[in-house]
PDB file of C-alpha atoms and ligand atoms in Angstrom:
ATOM      1  CA  UNK G   1      14.155   9.989 -10.771  1.00 53.00           C
ATOM      2  CA  UNK G   2      10.427   9.198  -9.500  1.00 66.00           C
ATOM      3  CA  UNK G   3       7.910   8.975 -12.219  1.00 91.00           C
ATOM      4  CA  UNK G   4       4.392   9.540 -10.837  1.00 95.00           C
ATOM      5  CA  UNK G   5       1.618   7.407 -12.547  1.00 96.00           C
ATOM      6  CA  UNK G   6      -2.159   7.670 -11.641  1.00 96.00           C
ATOM      7  CA  UNK G   7      -3.667   4.713  -9.895  1.00 97.00           C
ATOM      8  CA  UNK G   8      -7.157   5.836  -9.490  1.00 97.00           C
ATOM      9  CA  UNK G   9      -9.670   8.933  -8.583  1.00 97.00           C
ATOM     10  CA  UNK G  10      -9.881  10.460  -5.007  1.00 96.00           C
ATOM     11  CA  UNK G  11     -13.062   9.056  -4.874  1.00 96.00           C
ATOM     12  CA  UNK G  12     -11.819   5.395  -5.843  1.00 96.00           C
ATOM     13  CA  UNK G  13     -10.332   5.430  -2.391  1.00 96.00           C
ATOM     14  CA  UNK G  14     -10.764   2.741   0.173  1.00 95.00           C
ATOM     15  CA  UNK G  15     -13.083   3.790   3.379  1.00 96.00           C
ATOM     16  CA  UNK G  16     -10.558   4.757   6.222  1.00 96.00           C
ATOM     17  CA  UNK G  17      -9.173   1.501   7.706  1.00 98.00           C
ATOM     18  CA  UNK G  18      -9.160  -0.534   4.814  1.00 98.00           C
ATOM     19  CA  UNK G  19      -6.967  -1.779   0.985  1.00 98.00           C
ATOM     20  CA  UNK G  20      -8.035  -1.851  -1.992  1.00 98.00           C
ATOM     21  CA  UNK G  21      -5.931  -3.640  -4.958  1.00 98.00           C
ATOM     22  CA  UNK G  22      -5.485  -2.041  -8.413  1.00 98.00           C
ATOM     23  CA  UNK G  23      -3.359  -3.440 -11.075  1.00 96.00           C
ATOM     24  CA  UNK G  24      -0.630  -0.663 -12.961  1.00 92.00           C
ATOM     25  CA  UNK G  25       0.819  -1.577 -15.837  1.00 88.00           C
ATOM     26  CA  UNK G  26       0.814  -5.356 -14.522  1.00 92.00           C
ATOM     27  CA  UNK G  27       1.807  -4.448 -11.198  1.00 92.00           C
ATOM     28  CA  UNK G  28      -0.489  -5.031  -8.517  1.00 97.00           C
ATOM     29  CA  UNK G  29      -0.577  -2.211  -6.008  1.00 98.00           C
ATOM     30  CA  UNK G  30      -2.971  -2.085  -2.507  1.00 98.00           C
ATOM     31  CA  UNK G  31      -3.478   1.325  -1.188  1.00 98.00           C
ATOM     32  CA  UNK G  32      -4.110   1.621   2.232  1.00 98.00           C
ATOM     33  CA  UNK G  33      -6.029   4.168   3.703  1.00 97.00           C
ATOM     34  CA  UNK G  34      -5.300   4.671   7.349  1.00 97.00           C
ATOM     35  CA  UNK G  35      -5.155   6.913   9.987  1.00 94.00           C
ATOM     36  CA  UNK G  36      -6.565  10.013   7.500  1.00 94.00           C
ATOM     37  CA  UNK G  37      -3.482   8.918   5.243  1.00 96.00           C
ATOM     38  CA  UNK G  38      -2.698   6.771   2.258  1.00 97.00           C
ATOM     39  CA  UNK G  39       0.071   4.280   1.614  1.00 98.00           C
ATOM     40  CA  UNK G  40       0.768   2.186  -1.612  1.00 97.00           C
ATOM     41  CA  UNK G  41       2.362  -0.975  -0.884  1.00 97.00           C
ATOM     42  CA  UNK G  42       3.080  -3.764  -3.313  1.00 97.00           C
ATOM     43  CA  UNK G  43      -0.157  -6.393  -3.370  1.00 98.00           C
ATOM     44  CA  UNK G  44       1.734  -9.241  -3.087  1.00 98.00           C
ATOM     45  CA  UNK G  45       2.909 -10.850   0.458  1.00 98.00           C
ATOM     46  CA  UNK G  46       5.869 -11.239   0.627  1.00 97.00           C
ATOM     47  CA  UNK G  47       5.700 -15.146   2.108  1.00 98.00           C
ATOM     48  CA  UNK G  48       3.465 -16.480  -0.556  1.00 97.00           C
ATOM     49  CA  UNK G  49       2.321 -14.202  -2.968  1.00 92.00           C
ATOM     50  CA  UNK G  50      -1.260 -13.747  -2.040  1.00 97.00           C
ATOM     51  CA  UNK G  51      -3.121 -10.501  -2.237  1.00 98.00           C
ATOM     52  CA  UNK G  52      -2.258  -8.212   0.896  1.00 98.00           C
ATOM     53  CA  UNK G  53      -5.273  -5.754   0.082  1.00 98.00           C
ATOM     54  CA  UNK G  54      -7.489  -8.700   1.041  1.00 98.00           C
ATOM     55  CA  UNK G  55      -6.694  -8.347   4.270  1.00 98.00           C
ATOM     56  CA  UNK G  56      -7.662  -6.616   7.677  1.00 98.00           C
ATOM     57  CA  UNK G  57      -5.573  -2.832   8.512  1.00 98.00           C
ATOM     58  CA  UNK G  58      -5.108  -2.051  12.046  1.00 98.00           C
ATOM     59  CA  UNK G  59      -3.537   1.497  12.354  1.00 98.00           C
ATOM     60  CA  UNK G  60      -0.275   1.289  10.141  1.00 98.00           C
ATOM     61  CA  UNK G  61      -0.452  -1.918   9.468  1.00 98.00           C
ATOM     62  CA  UNK G  62      -2.048  -4.645   7.297  1.00 98.00           C
ATOM     63  CA  UNK G  63      -2.639  -8.452   7.766  1.00 98.00           C
ATOM     64  CA  UNK G  64      -1.759 -10.940   5.127  1.00 98.00           C
ATOM     65  CA  UNK G  65      -5.297 -13.240   5.624  1.00 98.00           C
ATOM     66  CA  UNK G  66      -3.423 -16.038   4.675  1.00 98.00           C
ATOM     67  CA  UNK G  67      -0.772 -17.160   7.361  1.00 98.00           C
ATOM     68  CA  UNK G  68      -1.547 -13.313   9.687  1.00 98.00           C
ATOM     69  CA  UNK G  69       1.711 -11.226   8.953  1.00 98.00           C
ATOM     70  CA  UNK G  70       1.195  -7.720   9.400  1.00 98.00           C
ATOM     71  CA  UNK G  71       3.306  -5.518   7.554  1.00 98.00           C
ATOM     72  CA  UNK G  72       4.420  -1.786   8.496  1.00 98.00           C
ATOM     73  CA  UNK G  73       2.847   0.165   5.475  1.00 98.00           C
ATOM     74  CA  UNK G  74       5.139   2.955   6.075  1.00 97.00           C
ATOM     75  CA  UNK G  75       8.395   0.704   5.959  1.00 97.00           C
ATOM     76  CA  UNK G  76       6.694  -2.539   3.843  1.00 97.00           C
ATOM     77  CA  UNK G  77       8.636  -4.212   7.040  1.00 97.00           C
ATOM     78  CA  UNK G  78       6.866  -7.583   9.066  1.00 98.00           C
ATOM     79  CA  UNK G  79       6.385  -7.096  12.229  1.00 97.00           C
ATOM     80  CA  UNK G  80       5.661 -10.880  12.682  1.00 97.00           C
ATOM     81  CA  UNK G  81       6.335 -14.592  11.214  1.00 97.00           C
ATOM     82  CA  UNK G  82       5.838 -16.309   8.745  1.00 98.00           C
ATOM     83  CA  UNK G  83       6.897 -13.549   6.909  1.00 97.00           C
ATOM     84  CA  UNK G  84      10.430 -12.120   7.054  1.00 97.00           C
ATOM     85  CA  UNK G  85      10.731 -10.263   3.980  1.00 97.00           C
ATOM     86  CA  UNK G  86       9.548  -6.679   3.267  1.00 97.00           C
ATOM     87  CA  UNK G  87       7.089  -5.967   0.906  1.00 97.00           C
ATOM     88  CA  UNK G  88       7.781  -2.482  -1.410  1.00 96.00           C
ATOM     89  CA  UNK G  89       6.306   0.531  -0.078  1.00 97.00           C
ATOM     90  CA  UNK G  90       5.914   3.207  -2.953  1.00 96.00           C
ATOM     91  CA  UNK G  91       5.635   7.247  -3.059  1.00 96.00           C
ATOM     92  CA  UNK G  92       2.185   8.662  -2.942  1.00 96.00           C
ATOM     93  CA  UNK G  93       0.940  11.559  -4.326  1.00 96.00           C
ATOM     94  CA  UNK G  94      -2.651  13.304  -4.887  1.00 96.00           C
ATOM     95  CA  UNK G  95      -2.682  15.468  -6.925  1.00 96.00           C
ATOM     96  CA  UNK G  96      -6.234  17.328  -7.736  1.00 96.00           C
ATOM     97  CA  UNK G  97      -8.949  14.084  -8.076  1.00 96.00           C
ATOM     98  CA  UNK G  98      -6.362  11.547  -9.027  1.00 97.00           C
ATOM     99  CA  UNK G  99      -3.993   9.613  -6.803  1.00 97.00           C
ATOM    100  CA  UNK G 100      -0.505   9.340  -8.445  1.00 97.00           C
ATOM    101  CA  UNK G 101       2.295   6.621  -7.329  1.00 96.00           C
ATOM    102  CA  UNK G 102       5.903   6.024  -8.011  1.00 95.00           C
ATOM    103  CA  UNK G 103       7.029   2.773  -8.925  1.00 90.00           C
ATOM    104  CA  UNK G 104      10.533   3.959  -9.805  1.00 83.00           C
ATOM    105  CA  UNK G 105      11.423   4.815  -5.844  1.00 64.00           C
ATOM    106  CA  UNK G 106      10.690   1.608  -2.967  1.00 60.00           C
ATOM    107  CA  UNK G 107      10.816   1.823   0.486  1.00 59.00           C
ATOM    108  CA  UNK G 108      10.513   5.566   0.767  1.00 48.00           C
ATOM    109  CA  UNK G 109       6.685   6.273   1.444  1.00 47.00           C
ATOM    110  CA  UNK G 110       5.624   9.434   1.227  1.00 48.00           C
ATOM    111  CA  UNK G 111       2.270   9.495   2.702  1.00 51.00           C
ATOM    112  CA  UNK G 112      -0.216  12.135   1.937  1.00 52.00           C
ATOM    113  CA  UNK G 113      -3.235  13.247   4.093  1.00 55.00           C
ATOM    114  CA  UNK G 114      -6.590  13.399   2.114  1.00 58.00           C
ATOM    115  CA  UNK G 115      -9.733  15.392   3.439  1.00 52.00           C
ATOM    116  CA  UNK G 116     -12.223  13.282   4.014  1.00 46.00           C
TER     117      UNK G 116
HETATM  118  S1  FES R 201       1.142 -15.527   2.535  1.00 84.97           S
HETATM  119 FE1  FES R 201       0.913 -13.992   3.720  1.00 84.97          FE
HETATM  120  S2  FES R 201       1.730 -14.504   5.557  1.00 84.97           S
HETATM  121 FE2  FES R 201       1.990 -16.413   4.355  1.00 84.97          FE
END
């Protein structure tokens, strides 16, 4: 069962190639806009619990600003040390002007194209 909740408006999305942090029902989520798509990942690095949304986006990865681990925003898997554990990724749905994320299903990211 996947229940989608509103995270923000399409107009609140970060610019392409960047990320922004949001909190939904106490759940920190980073929306990453890259390659014309939007991805949602947990906004907590699996290594030392800092906000991933403050890191650099490069293609389909986001780099943790603290120790430099990169995470694939499609799968949540780290692509280099020191992080060894994936971060949860969440399905994203864009409905009209709303950006919706489902927290009930993880690591099954559904990317959505955004018209810019
Ligand atoms: S806190 Fe993110 S890599 Fe160390």
